[in-house]
Amino acid sequence: MGLKDVKDLSMDTGVQQMLAKAREEGIDTAFDRAAKMNQCGFGSTGVCCKHCLEGPCRIAPNGKGAQTGVCGANVDTIVARNFLTTVTEGTASHAEHAREVAHAILEAVEGKAPYAIQDEAKLKAVAQGLGLNTEGKNVNQLAKEVAIKALEDFQKQHGTLNWLKFRANSKSVENWKKLGLLPVNAHLEITKAMARQVMGGDADPTNLLLGTVTMGLVDGYAGLHMSTDLQDILFGTPKAVKAQYRLGVIKKEMVNISVHGHIPLLAEKVVEWAGKLKDEAKAVGAQGINVVGVCCSGNELLMRKGVPVATNYASQEMPIITGALEAMVVDIQCIMPGLQTVASCYHTEIITTLPYVKMSGATHVEFSTERADEAAQEIVRKAIANFKKRDPRKISIPNEVTEAYAGFSVEQIVEALKAVNAEDPLKPLVDAIASGQILGAVALVGCTNPRVKQDSSNVALAMELIKNNVLVVATGCSAHSLGKFGLLSPDGLQYAGESLRNILTAIGQANGLPALPPALHMGSCVDNSRIADLLNALANYLGVGIKDLPVAGSCPETHHPKALAIGTYFIANGVDVHVGVNPQVTGSELVVNVLTAEKENFPVTTDGLFGGKLIYEEDPVKAAEIILNRIKAKRKALGLS
Ligand code: XCC
Ligand code: SF4
């Protein structure tokens, strides 16, 4: 099969340019590998089971051939169980992220790690939310108590996750309690989920799907919320910041280091040491050191430090192909093993940092919070040493750079609204929704996927929504897509419906800006917690449940199990979640109906139990129409026109 035209692989002209360069140099990228890899029909529909050595068993489509596995498991059990496996993987990733940060805070306040608490106000707010007495305690004492509360969520044997009790909407909690879904501790629930997936474990498909909901709650509270809260405490709560996007942020005359992965513990230190060691870079003939972001580490640094973002998931190999990247430092998640193969054609050094995420052929500099400074220095010095190893014939950096705004934490959004109504900051937003000036809100989240034309579905869906006066908030790699195509900038309001444009202009002007952008960048994937916090605040203000709000979530170009875990968390709260990529469950009618409520009067559906459902639609324009109709139905139920 011939390779696709690079114009059909990404909307980003810089990425197209690098893809063409890679092909000329005989280098394989994820986009070309995707074209060569046929997707298996059994795996694509979720009907292949590998849970024991009697298999693999796979169920033939249309009733022709074997309809049960060797053990007798039918297609519904197999699909539901595979879905639980996927959601468990995603949840484990986020729980491990949160636990690492909790541990870092403990080390920091005990003087064992070189970090200091940056946001005392957030610390106090989180401590109070967790029910801690804050009176007369100094910062380190309080931070220690918060970290211990966090670590309890990985240890306690009774009760409910502390972070769930702190952050969840009370109406949602009542519902989960009634259904017996409340998680005790993250490790216990992840272990239990693994145990129920095992051969001869849970075979009831509906029960397995309810198990995924508990996983979703672990993901939400012991993953997303805990990570965001603790990172804000340790590194500061984001404020609006000017940002730059695209491969043009890589600078020819500088030592370029990209940070890639998710946990900001290392990334923050790399930025710090890049500043401190710039004279050493000058000594080798560079003008300085330029740190650029990739994926969610990029988002974390962008939100708090204004560090420019080079690229998102699907095109993570492209910074190397510019020939001007001295080092790519990675921690966990979304790091393609193919990076090292590409890097071996250039002078770029891939540096892994965690003992449980290594790559053969890459350099490993072990990172731990205790030796954070040493590790970051070593990494920056390696990058400096690589500057002289560049091959000038291989350097070609696309020159486009797009300007955007990021940093819209809930705290920042409330601050901006205070300029309109100091006493009652949520009122202007609620009034605009009630009057229909803002039809509703959609969270555009998730990834890019080399099987989908990069950025195209993210951008098309966002355009369609803002045209219809829907406010878009964005996180993760999809926020990069919107940033690159002008939707995180006030200029993007030219694509917005008139009433949305008017209100965002008014709020912006009250804050001394020309306008707010039509899409607000709220952070990394764990920062989907910020979106949930905003929804919780709006629901409480109106005295309704989150499920009643005219809102939805969408991940048009997802690729990662984490996205399905996050999606499950939002569905459990009654928010519809659209996915634009095959969720690999279509082999079971039962599973499809439980998740999507496609068939009327199906006995058990997530829509019936929680008020939110899965929407699977690959065409972004059709997906926007479905989302808009659901938003309108939820408005109507609230008595709004
Ligand atoms: Fe990964 Fe977070 Fe997806 Fe990007 S958005 S591809 S999960 S880096 Ni999270
Ligand atoms: Fe086959 Fe059952 Fe084993 Fe799965 S658990 S591989 S369906 S025998």
PDB file of C-alpha atoms and ligand atoms in Angstrom, residues 47-59 68-74 78 81 197-200, ligand 2:
ATOM      1  CA  VAL A  47     -14.110  -9.638  21.005  1.00  0.00           C
ATOM      2  CA  CYS A  48     -10.627 -11.121  21.436  1.00  0.00           C
ATOM      3  CA  CYS A  49      -9.909 -12.510  24.906  1.00  0.00           C
ATOM      4  CA  LYS A  50      -6.402 -13.240  26.159  1.00  0.00           C
ATOM      5  CA  HIS A  51      -7.227 -13.613  29.826  1.00  0.00           C
ATOM      6  CA  CYS A  52      -5.928 -17.184  30.033  1.00  0.00           C
ATOM      7  CA  LEU A  53      -3.820 -19.767  28.228  1.00  0.00           C
ATOM      8  CA  GLU A  54      -6.803 -21.721  26.935  1.00  0.00           C
ATOM      9  CA  GLY A  55      -7.133 -18.841  24.482  1.00  0.00           C
ATOM     10  CA  PRO A  56      -6.703 -16.489  22.828  1.00  0.00           C
ATOM     11  CA  CYS A  57     -10.396 -16.906  22.110  1.00  0.00           C
ATOM     12  CA  ARG A  58     -12.233 -14.700  19.677  1.00  0.00           C
ATOM     13  CA  ILE A  59     -15.907 -14.558  18.863  1.00  0.00           C
ATOM     14  CA  THR A  68     -18.158 -18.550  23.260  1.00  0.00           C
ATOM     15  CA  GLY A  69     -14.590 -18.910  24.471  1.00  0.00           C
ATOM     16  CA  VAL A  70     -13.249 -22.254  25.652  1.00  0.00           C
ATOM     17  CA  CYS A  71     -14.386 -21.411  29.195  1.00  0.00           C
ATOM     18  CA  GLY A  72     -17.862 -20.530  27.948  1.00  0.00           C
ATOM     19  CA  ALA A  73     -17.486 -16.746  28.227  1.00  0.00           C
ATOM     20  CA  ASN A  74     -19.782 -15.075  25.720  1.00  0.00           C
ATOM     21  CA  ILE A  78     -15.394 -10.672  26.823  1.00  0.00           C
ATOM     22  CA  ARG A  81     -14.014  -7.376  30.568  1.00  0.00           C
ATOM     23  CA  GLN A 197     -10.976  -9.462  35.195  1.00  0.00           C
ATOM     24  CA  VAL A 198      -9.027 -12.642  35.680  1.00  0.00           C
ATOM     25  CA  MET A 199     -10.161 -15.906  34.054  1.00  0.00           C
ATOM     26  CA  GLY A 200     -12.982 -17.315  36.133  1.00  0.00           C
TER      27      GLY A 200
HETATM   28 FE1  SF4 B   2     -10.788 -18.017  26.259  1.00  0.00          FE
HETATM   29 FE2  SF4 B   2     -12.172 -17.836  28.546  1.00  0.00          FE
HETATM   30 FE3  SF4 B   2      -9.490 -17.981  28.598  1.00  0.00          FE
HETATM   31 FE4  SF4 B   2     -10.709 -15.778  27.688  1.00  0.00          FE
HETATM   32  S1  SF4 B   2     -10.770 -16.547  29.767  1.00  0.00           S
HETATM   33  S2  SF4 B   2      -8.936 -16.784  26.769  1.00  0.00           S
HETATM   34  S3  SF4 B   2     -12.522 -16.625  26.702  1.00  0.00           S
HETATM   35  S4  SF4 B   2     -10.898 -19.544  27.855  1.00  0.00           S
END
